[in-house]
Coordinates of C-alpha atoms and ligand atoms in Angstrom, one line a residue:
M1 CA -13.1 -38.6 29.5
P2 CA -12.7 -37.4 26.5
I3 CA -9.9 -37.1 24.6
D4 CA -9.1 -33.3 23.1
V5 CA -7.9 -33.5 19.4
R6 CA -7.6 -31.3 16.5
I7 CA -9.3 -32.8 13.1
E8 CA -5.8 -33.1 11.2
N9 CA -5.0 -35.8 13.4
I10 CA -8.6 -37.7 13.8
A11 CA -7.2 -40.5 12.4
D12 CA -5.7 -42.0 15.4
Y13 CA -9.1 -41.7 17.5
V14 CA -11.1 -43.9 15.3
G15 CA -13.9 -45.5 18.0
Q16 CA -12.7 -43.2 20.7
E17 CA -15.1 -40.4 22.3
V18 CA -13.3 -36.8 21.8
T19 CA -13.6 -33.5 22.3
I20 CA -12.7 -30.7 19.7
K21 CA -12.8 -26.9 19.9
G22 CA -14.2 -24.9 17.0
W23 CA -17.2 -23.3 14.8
L24 CA -19.5 -24.0 12.4
Y25 CA -18.8 -23.9 9.5
N26 CA -22.8 -25.3 8.8
R27 CA -25.9 -27.0 9.5
T28 CA -28.2 -28.9 7.7
D29 CA -31.1 -29.3 9.4
K30 CA -32.9 -33.7 8.2
G31 CA -35.6 -33.3 12.0
R32 CA -34.6 -35.2 14.4
L33 CA -30.7 -35.4 12.5
Q34 CA -28.6 -32.8 12.0
F35 CA -25.7 -32.6 10.3
L36 CA -22.9 -30.2 11.4
Q37 CA -19.8 -28.8 9.7
V38 CA -17.6 -28.3 12.6
R39 CA -14.4 -26.7 11.8
D40 CA -11.6 -26.3 13.9
G41 CA -9.0 -24.7 12.2
T42 CA -6.8 -27.9 10.9
G43 CA -9.4 -29.5 9.2
I44 CA -13.5 -30.2 9.0
I45 CA -15.8 -32.9 10.1
Q46 CA -19.0 -34.0 9.9
V47 CA -20.0 -34.3 12.6
V48 CA -24.0 -36.1 13.4
A49 CA -26.3 -35.7 15.6
F50 CA -29.6 -37.3 16.1
E51 CA -32.5 -36.4 18.8
K52 CA -32.5 -39.7 19.7
D53 CA -29.2 -40.0 21.0
V54 CA -28.5 -37.1 22.8
S55 CA -30.3 -35.3 25.4
P56 CA -33.2 -33.0 24.3
E57 CA -31.0 -30.1 26.4
V58 CA -28.7 -31.1 23.7
F59 CA -30.4 -31.4 21.0
A60 CA -32.4 -27.8 21.5
D61 CA -28.8 -26.5 22.0
V62 CA -27.8 -28.0 18.1
V63 CA -31.1 -26.4 16.2
R64 CA -30.2 -23.1 17.7
L65 CA -26.9 -22.7 16.4
T66 CA -25.9 -20.3 13.7
R67 CA -23.6 -20.4 11.1
E68 CA -19.7 -19.3 13.0
S69 CA -21.3 -19.9 16.4
S70 CA -18.2 -20.6 18.2
L71 CA -19.0 -23.9 20.0
I72 CA -17.1 -27.3 21.8
V73 CA -18.3 -30.7 20.9
T74 CA -17.7 -34.5 22.7
G75 CA -18.9 -36.6 20.2
V76 CA -17.7 -40.9 19.1
V77 CA -15.4 -41.0 16.0
R78 CA -16.3 -42.8 13.0
A79 CA -14.6 -44.0 9.8
D80 CA -16.8 -43.9 6.8
K81 CA -14.7 -43.3 3.3
R82 CA -18.2 -41.2 1.9
A83 CA -17.6 -38.9 5.3
P84 CA -17.2 -35.4 3.5
G85 CA -14.5 -32.9 4.9
V86 CA -11.0 -32.4 5.1
P87 CA -9.3 -34.6 5.5
G88 CA -12.2 -36.8 4.8
G89 CA -13.6 -39.9 6.0
Y90 CA -14.2 -39.5 9.3
E91 CA -17.6 -38.7 11.4
L92 CA -18.2 -37.8 14.6
T93 CA -21.6 -38.4 16.7
L94 CA -22.5 -36.0 19.2
T95 CA -22.7 -36.6 22.7
G96 CA -22.2 -33.6 23.9
L97 CA -22.0 -29.4 23.1
E98 CA -21.2 -26.7 24.7
I99 CA -21.6 -23.2 23.2
V100 CA -19.0 -20.7 23.2
Q101 CA -21.4 -18.0 21.6
I102 CA -23.8 -17.9 19.9
A103 CA -23.0 -16.1 16.1
E104 CA -24.7 -13.5 14.8
E105 CA -26.0 -13.3 11.0
Y106 CA -22.7 -14.0 9.1
P107 CA -23.0 -12.0 6.5
I108 CA -21.2 -14.6 4.4
A109 CA -23.6 -16.9 2.5
P110 CA -22.4 -20.4 0.6
K111 CA -23.7 -18.2 -2.3
E112 CA -21.4 -16.8 -4.6
H113 CA -20.7 -12.6 -3.5
G114 CA -19.1 -10.6 -5.7
V115 CA -15.3 -10.3 -5.0
D116 CA -15.1 -6.0 -3.6
F117 CA -18.2 -7.5 -0.9
L118 CA -15.8 -10.8 -0.4
M119 CA -12.5 -8.1 0.3
Q120 CA -14.3 -6.0 1.9
H121 CA -15.3 -9.1 4.2
R122 CA -11.2 -10.3 4.1
H123 CA -11.3 -11.1 8.4
L124 CA -13.8 -13.1 7.8
W125 CA -13.6 -14.7 3.4
I126 CA -10.1 -16.2 5.5
R127 CA -12.9 -18.8 7.1
S128 CA -14.1 -20.4 4.1
S129 CA -13.0 -23.6 3.5
R130 CA -11.5 -22.7 -0.1
Q131 CA -9.4 -19.6 1.1
W132 CA -8.9 -21.5 3.9
A133 CA -6.8 -24.3 2.0
I134 CA -5.3 -21.8 0.4
L135 CA -3.9 -20.4 3.1
R136 CA -2.6 -23.7 4.5
I137 CA -1.2 -24.5 1.2
R138 CA 1.1 -20.4 1.1
A139 CA 2.3 -21.8 4.9
T140 CA 3.4 -25.1 3.3
I141 CA 5.1 -23.7 1.3
I142 CA 6.7 -20.8 3.3
K143 CA 8.2 -23.7 5.4
A144 CA 9.7 -26.2 2.1
I145 CA 11.6 -22.8 1.2
R146 CA 12.5 -21.8 4.5
D147 CA 13.2 -25.8 5.2
W148 CA 15.4 -25.8 1.6
F149 CA 18.0 -23.3 2.1
D150 CA 18.8 -24.2 5.4
N151 CA 19.1 -27.3 4.6
N152 CA 21.4 -26.6 1.8
G153 CA 24.2 -24.1 3.5
F154 CA 22.0 -20.9 3.7
I155 CA 22.3 -18.6 6.5
L156 CA 19.0 -16.6 7.2
M157 CA 19.8 -12.4 6.7
D158 CA 17.6 -10.0 7.9
T159 CA 17.6 -7.8 5.5
P160 CA 16.3 -3.9 5.6
I161 CA 12.6 -2.8 5.4
L162 CA 13.1 0.8 5.9
T163 CA 16.1 2.0 2.7
P164 CA 17.7 5.1 1.7
A165 CA 18.2 3.3 -2.1
A166 CA 16.3 1.4 -4.2
C167 CA 17.5 -2.0 -5.7
E168 CA 14.5 -1.8 -8.5
G169 CA 14.7 1.3 -10.5
T170 CA 12.7 4.5 -8.6
T171 CA 9.3 4.2 -10.2
T172 CA 8.0 1.7 -7.9
L173 CA 9.0 3.6 -4.5
F174 CA 6.8 3.6 -1.5
E175 CA 8.0 6.8 0.1
T176 CA 8.6 7.6 3.8
D177 CA 9.5 10.2 6.1
Y178 CA 12.5 9.3 8.2
F179 CA 13.2 12.3 10.3
G180 CA 13.1 14.3 7.8
T181 CA 14.8 12.6 5.1
P182 CA 13.2 9.9 2.8
A183 CA 13.6 6.6 3.0
Y184 CA 12.3 4.4 1.1
L185 CA 10.0 0.6 2.2
S186 CA 12.0 -2.3 0.3
Q187 CA 11.2 -3.5 -3.1
S188 CA 13.8 -6.4 -2.2
G189 CA 16.5 -6.8 0.8
Q190 CA 19.4 -7.8 -2.9
L191 CA 21.7 -5.1 -2.2
Y192 CA 22.7 -6.1 1.4
N193 CA 23.2 -9.7 1.0
E194 CA 25.9 -8.9 -1.9
A195 CA 27.4 -7.6 1.8
N196 CA 26.0 -10.2 3.5
I197 CA 27.4 -12.9 1.3
M198 CA 31.4 -11.3 1.3
A199 CA 30.5 -12.3 5.1
F200 CA 28.8 -15.4 5.5
G201 CA 28.9 -16.9 1.8
K202 CA 25.5 -18.0 1.1
V203 CA 22.7 -16.4 2.9
Y204 CA 19.1 -15.9 2.2
C205 CA 16.5 -12.8 3.5
F206 CA 13.0 -14.0 3.7
G207 CA 10.3 -10.8 4.2
P208 CA 7.6 -8.4 2.8
T209 CA 8.9 -5.8 0.2
F210 CA 6.7 -3.4 -1.2
R211 CA 6.4 -2.0 -5.3
A212 CA 4.0 0.7 -5.5
E213 CA 2.8 -1.1 -8.8
K214 CA 0.6 1.8 -10.8
S215 CA -0.8 -0.9 -12.9
K216 CA -3.7 -2.8 -11.8
T217 CA -2.9 -7.2 -12.2
R218 CA -3.8 -10.1 -11.6
R219 CA -0.3 -11.1 -10.9
H220 CA 0.4 -7.8 -8.6
I221 CA 0.7 -6.8 -5.4
M222 CA 1.7 -3.6 -3.1
E223 CA 3.7 -5.5 -0.4
F224 CA 4.8 -9.0 -1.1
W225 CA 6.7 -11.6 0.4
M226 CA 10.0 -12.9 -1.5
V227 CA 12.6 -15.0 -0.9
E228 CA 16.6 -14.3 -1.8
P229 CA 19.5 -16.1 -1.9
E230 CA 22.5 -14.9 -3.2
M231 CA 26.2 -16.5 -3.3
A232 CA 29.6 -15.7 -3.3
Y233 CA 31.4 -17.9 -5.7
V234 CA 28.0 -18.7 -8.3
D235 CA 28.2 -17.8 -11.7
L236 CA 24.6 -17.7 -14.0
N237 CA 24.2 -21.2 -14.2
G238 CA 24.9 -22.5 -10.2
C239 CA 22.1 -19.8 -9.7
M240 CA 20.0 -21.5 -12.5
E241 CA 20.3 -25.0 -10.1
V242 CA 19.5 -23.8 -7.1
G243 CA 16.6 -22.1 -8.2
E244 CA 14.8 -25.7 -9.8
Q245 CA 15.8 -27.8 -6.8
L246 CA 14.1 -25.2 -4.8
V247 CA 11.3 -24.4 -6.9
S248 CA 11.0 -28.8 -7.0
Y249 CA 11.4 -29.5 -3.6
I250 CA 8.3 -26.7 -3.1
V251 CA 6.1 -28.6 -5.5
Q252 CA 6.9 -31.6 -4.1
Q253 CA 6.7 -31.1 -0.6
V254 CA 3.1 -29.9 -0.9
L255 CA 2.2 -32.7 -2.8
E256 CA 3.4 -34.9 0.2
K257 CA 1.7 -32.3 2.5
R258 CA -1.5 -30.7 1.0
G259 CA -3.6 -33.2 -0.4
P260 CA -6.6 -33.1 1.3
E261 CA -6.2 -29.1 1.2
L262 CA -5.4 -29.7 -3.2
K263 CA -8.0 -31.8 -3.4
L264 CA -10.9 -28.9 -2.1
I265 CA -9.8 -26.6 -4.2
E266 CA -10.0 -29.2 -6.9
R267 CA -5.9 -28.5 -7.8
D268 CA -5.4 -31.0 -11.3
T269 CA -2.3 -32.4 -9.1
S270 CA -1.4 -34.1 -12.6
K271 CA 0.8 -31.0 -13.5
L272 CA 2.7 -30.6 -10.7
E273 CA 3.7 -34.2 -10.2
H274 CA 6.8 -34.2 -12.6
I275 CA 8.3 -31.3 -11.2
V276 CA 10.8 -32.2 -10.6
P277 CA 14.7 -30.9 -12.2
P278 CA 15.7 -29.5 -14.6
F279 CA 13.8 -27.4 -15.7
P280 CA 14.6 -25.9 -19.7
R281 CA 16.9 -23.8 -20.5
I282 CA 16.4 -20.8 -23.4
T283 CA 18.5 -17.4 -24.7
Y284 CA 15.9 -14.2 -24.6
D285 CA 16.9 -14.8 -28.3
Q286 CA 14.9 -18.0 -28.9
A287 CA 12.6 -16.7 -26.4
V288 CA 12.3 -13.8 -28.5
E289 CA 11.5 -16.4 -31.8
M290 CA 9.1 -18.9 -30.1
I291 CA 6.7 -15.5 -29.5
N292 CA 7.1 -14.3 -33.1
E293 CA 6.2 -17.5 -34.0
L294 CA 3.7 -19.1 -31.6
G295 CA 2.2 -16.2 -31.1
R296 CA 1.0 -14.9 -34.8
E297 CA -2.5 -16.5 -34.8
Q298 CA -3.1 -15.1 -30.8
G299 CA -1.9 -11.9 -32.4
V300 CA 0.9 -11.6 -29.7
S301 CA 4.7 -10.5 -30.2
I302 CA 7.7 -9.0 -29.6
E303 CA 11.1 -7.3 -30.7
W304 CA 14.8 -7.6 -29.9
G305 CA 15.4 -5.5 -27.0
D306 CA 12.0 -4.8 -25.6
D307 CA 11.0 -6.3 -21.8
F308 CA 8.5 -9.1 -22.5
G309 CA 4.5 -7.9 -21.1
A310 CA 2.0 -10.8 -19.2
P311 CA 0.7 -11.9 -22.4
Q312 CA 3.9 -13.4 -23.7
E313 CA 5.4 -14.7 -20.6
T314 CA 1.8 -16.4 -20.5
L315 CA 3.1 -17.4 -24.3
L316 CA 5.6 -18.5 -23.5
S317 CA 5.2 -20.8 -20.1
E318 CA 1.7 -22.6 -21.6
H319 CA 4.3 -24.0 -24.0
F320 CA 6.3 -25.7 -21.6
E321 CA 5.1 -28.5 -18.4
K322 CA 7.1 -27.5 -16.3
P323 CA 8.9 -23.7 -15.4
V324 CA 11.2 -22.1 -17.8
F325 CA 14.2 -20.5 -17.8
V326 CA 14.7 -17.2 -19.8
H327 CA 18.0 -16.2 -19.4
H328 CA 20.6 -13.5 -21.6
Y329 CA 18.1 -10.6 -21.7
P330 CA 18.8 -7.6 -22.8
T331 CA 21.0 -5.8 -20.5
A332 CA 18.5 -1.9 -21.6
V333 CA 15.2 -3.1 -19.3
K334 CA 16.9 -5.6 -16.3
A335 CA 17.7 -3.5 -13.6
F336 CA 21.7 -1.6 -13.1
Y337 CA 23.5 -3.9 -11.6
M338 CA 23.0 -6.9 -13.7
A339 CA 27.1 -8.2 -14.8
Q340 CA 27.0 -7.7 -18.9
E341 CA 27.6 -10.8 -20.6
P342 CA 31.5 -9.8 -22.2
E343 CA 31.2 -11.3 -25.7
R344 CA 27.6 -9.4 -26.0
P345 CA 27.5 -6.4 -23.8
E346 CA 24.0 -5.8 -24.9
T347 CA 23.0 -9.4 -22.8
C348 CA 23.3 -9.2 -19.6
K349 CA 23.2 -12.3 -16.7
S350 CA 20.1 -12.5 -16.1
V351 CA 17.3 -14.5 -15.7
D352 CA 13.7 -15.1 -15.1
L353 CA 12.3 -18.1 -14.9
L354 CA 8.9 -18.9 -15.9
A355 CA 6.4 -20.9 -14.2
P356 CA 3.7 -23.5 -16.4
E357 CA 0.2 -23.5 -17.8
G358 CA 0.3 -19.4 -18.2
Y359 CA 1.6 -18.4 -14.8
G360 CA 4.4 -16.4 -15.5
E361 CA 7.6 -15.2 -13.5
I362 CA 7.8 -16.2 -10.1
I363 CA 11.6 -15.5 -10.2
G364 CA 13.6 -12.8 -10.8
G365 CA 17.7 -12.9 -10.4
G366 CA 21.7 -13.6 -12.4
E367 CA 24.7 -12.8 -12.1
R368 CA 25.6 -9.4 -10.3
S369 CA 29.0 -6.8 -12.2
P370 CA 31.4 -7.3 -11.4
D371 CA 32.5 -4.5 -12.5
I372 CA 32.6 -0.9 -10.8
E373 CA 33.2 1.5 -13.3
F374 CA 30.0 -0.4 -15.1
L375 CA 28.3 0.3 -12.2
E376 CA 29.3 3.8 -11.7
E377 CA 27.6 4.2 -15.0
Q378 CA 24.8 2.3 -14.2
I379 CA 23.9 4.1 -11.8
K380 CA 24.2 7.6 -13.6
R381 CA 21.9 6.0 -16.6
H382 CA 19.5 5.4 -14.2
N383 CA 19.3 8.3 -12.3
L384 CA 20.1 6.8 -8.7
P385 CA 21.9 9.1 -6.2
R386 CA 25.3 8.1 -6.8
E387 CA 25.3 8.5 -2.3
A388 CA 23.0 5.9 -1.0
Y389 CA 24.8 3.9 -3.4
E390 CA 28.5 4.2 -2.4
W391 CA 28.5 1.6 0.5
Y392 CA 27.6 -1.0 -2.8
L393 CA 30.6 0.1 -4.8
D394 CA 32.6 -0.8 -1.7
L395 CA 31.6 -4.2 -2.2
R396 CA 33.9 -4.1 -5.6
R397 CA 36.4 -3.0 -3.9
Y398 CA 37.0 -5.4 -0.9
G399 CA 37.5 -8.6 -1.7
S400 CA 35.2 -8.3 -4.2
V401 CA 34.2 -12.0 -6.5
P402 CA 31.6 -13.7 -9.2
H403 CA 28.0 -13.9 -7.1
S404 CA 24.6 -14.8 -8.4
G405 CA 21.1 -14.8 -7.0
F406 CA 17.2 -14.4 -7.4
G407 CA 14.7 -13.7 -5.5
L408 CA 11.5 -15.9 -5.8
G409 CA 7.9 -14.2 -5.2
V410 CA 5.8 -16.2 -2.6
E411 CA 2.0 -14.2 -3.8
R412 CA 2.9 -16.2 -7.5
T413 CA 4.1 -19.1 -6.3
V414 CA 1.4 -20.0 -4.2
A415 CA -1.5 -18.3 -7.1
W416 CA 0.4 -21.2 -9.9
I417 CA 0.5 -23.8 -7.1
C418 CA -2.9 -24.0 -6.3
G419 CA -3.8 -22.9 -9.3
L420 CA -5.5 -19.4 -8.8
H421 CA -6.7 -16.6 -10.9
H422 CA -5.8 -13.8 -9.1
I423 CA -3.3 -12.9 -6.3
R424 CA -5.2 -11.8 -4.3
E425 CA -6.7 -15.5 -2.5
T426 CA -2.6 -16.5 -1.8
I427 CA -2.0 -13.5 1.0
P428 CA -4.4 -13.4 3.8
F429 CA -5.2 -9.3 3.6
P430 CA -3.5 -8.7 0.3
R431 CA -3.1 -4.4 0.0
L432 CA -4.2 -3.9 -3.7
L433 CA -3.8 -0.8 -5.9
G434 CA -5.9 2.2 -5.0
R435 CA -6.9 0.8 -2.1
I436 CA -6.5 -0.9 1.8
Y437 CA -9.2 -3.4 2.1
P438 CA -9.3 -4.7 6.5
Ligands
4AD1 O1 12.3 -9.3 -11.0 P1 12.2 -8.8 -9.9 O2 11.8 -6.9 -9.3 O3 13.8 -8.9 -9.0 C1 14.2 -8.4 -8.2 O4 13.7 -8.2 -7.1 C2 16.0 -8.8 -7.0 N1 16.2 -8.1 -6.8 C3 15.9 -10.5 -7.3 C4 17.0 -11.0 -6.5 O5 18.0 -10.9 -7.3 N2 17.2 -11.0 -5.0 O6 10.9 -9.4 -8.4 C5 11.6 -11.2 -8.1 C6 10.4 -11.6 -7.9 C7 9.8 -11.9 -9.2 O7 10.0 -12.7 -10.2 C8 7.8 -12.0 -8.4 O8 7.4 -13.8 -8.3 C9 7.9 -11.2 -7.3 O9 9.5 -11.2 -7.3 N3 7.5 -10.4 -7.5 C10 5.8 -9.7 -7.5 N4 5.0 -10.1 -7.0 C11 3.4 -9.6 -6.7 N5 3.7 -9.0 -6.7 C12 4.9 -7.9 -7.1 N6 4.4 -6.3 -7.1 C13 6.0 -8.3 -7.1 N7 7.1 -8.0 -7.7 C14 8.1 -8.9 -7.8
MG2 MG1 11.6 -9.8 -12.7

């Protein structure tokens, strides 16, 4: 009896007859010799069918297979270094075939399609090997994140998705009707995690977050996944240490677990190999100087007090081989909860981590203000409704401690690690500006 296997484990079955349940990715017709590229969700393998080696009925079925037909193939596993596929290096000599369904003419041809067409067919596009590889890497990134926190003393807290208050400013809120009063889709679980740490010490939340970003960029989507650690008795430096440990672990796990996928998408992995702690740290002041120096030729500049836009971030992050921490931004450009630097209150204990190769911000965070009067002023200054933050102010009344945290955006991290131009390929079904595709 042939053994049921999955392609990712094929190396363990050389010389044996196995069965694979999957789909036809492609077929190359050489007459009496047919090459089938079969995928099963875990990999892609070449199946070779010789007319002389199988029954006439089986061969007749082979030649009527259309792209994306579902099938169950049986064959003998051969090791061959040159064999294409993922993981590659193995081939199947066909002995049997069961057709589950002959697919209708498949709309995605192997040739290039425009992005709009591909997005409209996202439900099919995810079967393409490149999209498939990216999404497998995404899953590994998410597992690495969870493992790192679970193994380092953090406890998972699920924070709400429907919220009465904004965390990251009111301009990007998605409003919903909550039984007659407005509620917003969560922009961040941070404020709740500031409550959670006073009960659990070190926590993280990991879920979808929503921002109605009004401009079209290759780094923003409306619905993205963010992991947010929050830590009691940890300062800005401690926060950066956690960030560099986490990001390094993610990259090293992807290199270890997803070599074939990185190869398929042609990622230059030499750039990822040296992503290990420590990461460089510069102040916002230093960053401003660097931008104005490095950007002279490209016409990129910045004035002290302004927030970085994409051109400034790209410039800085192209300059470093590792991700770089930029800390102590102007208080005025950051969220209401950031702690002021006592010596220089116009700056705050905030930190962003910029990924290399021009990928820009992947982490945003910092130390939270312990000062209830300052927070009350900030709530006013940012035009936030005081009632919705009353519970948050309680956290500064009952056993307040110094604390810090940050948010790491999963999709930006996937874009960087995979070397992708646009964020839309980093999530199975991206929510983009102005239109919901499938
Ligand atoms: O810098 P942000 O806005 O920080 C916060 O939300 C904090 N409350 C997090 C915290 O301290 N707990 O967002 C954090 C990260 C960004 O660095 C970026 O990676 C990602 O979330 N991000 C987005 N990713 C994709 N599309 C968008 N529209 C994003 N907005 C933020
Ligand atoms: Mg930010």
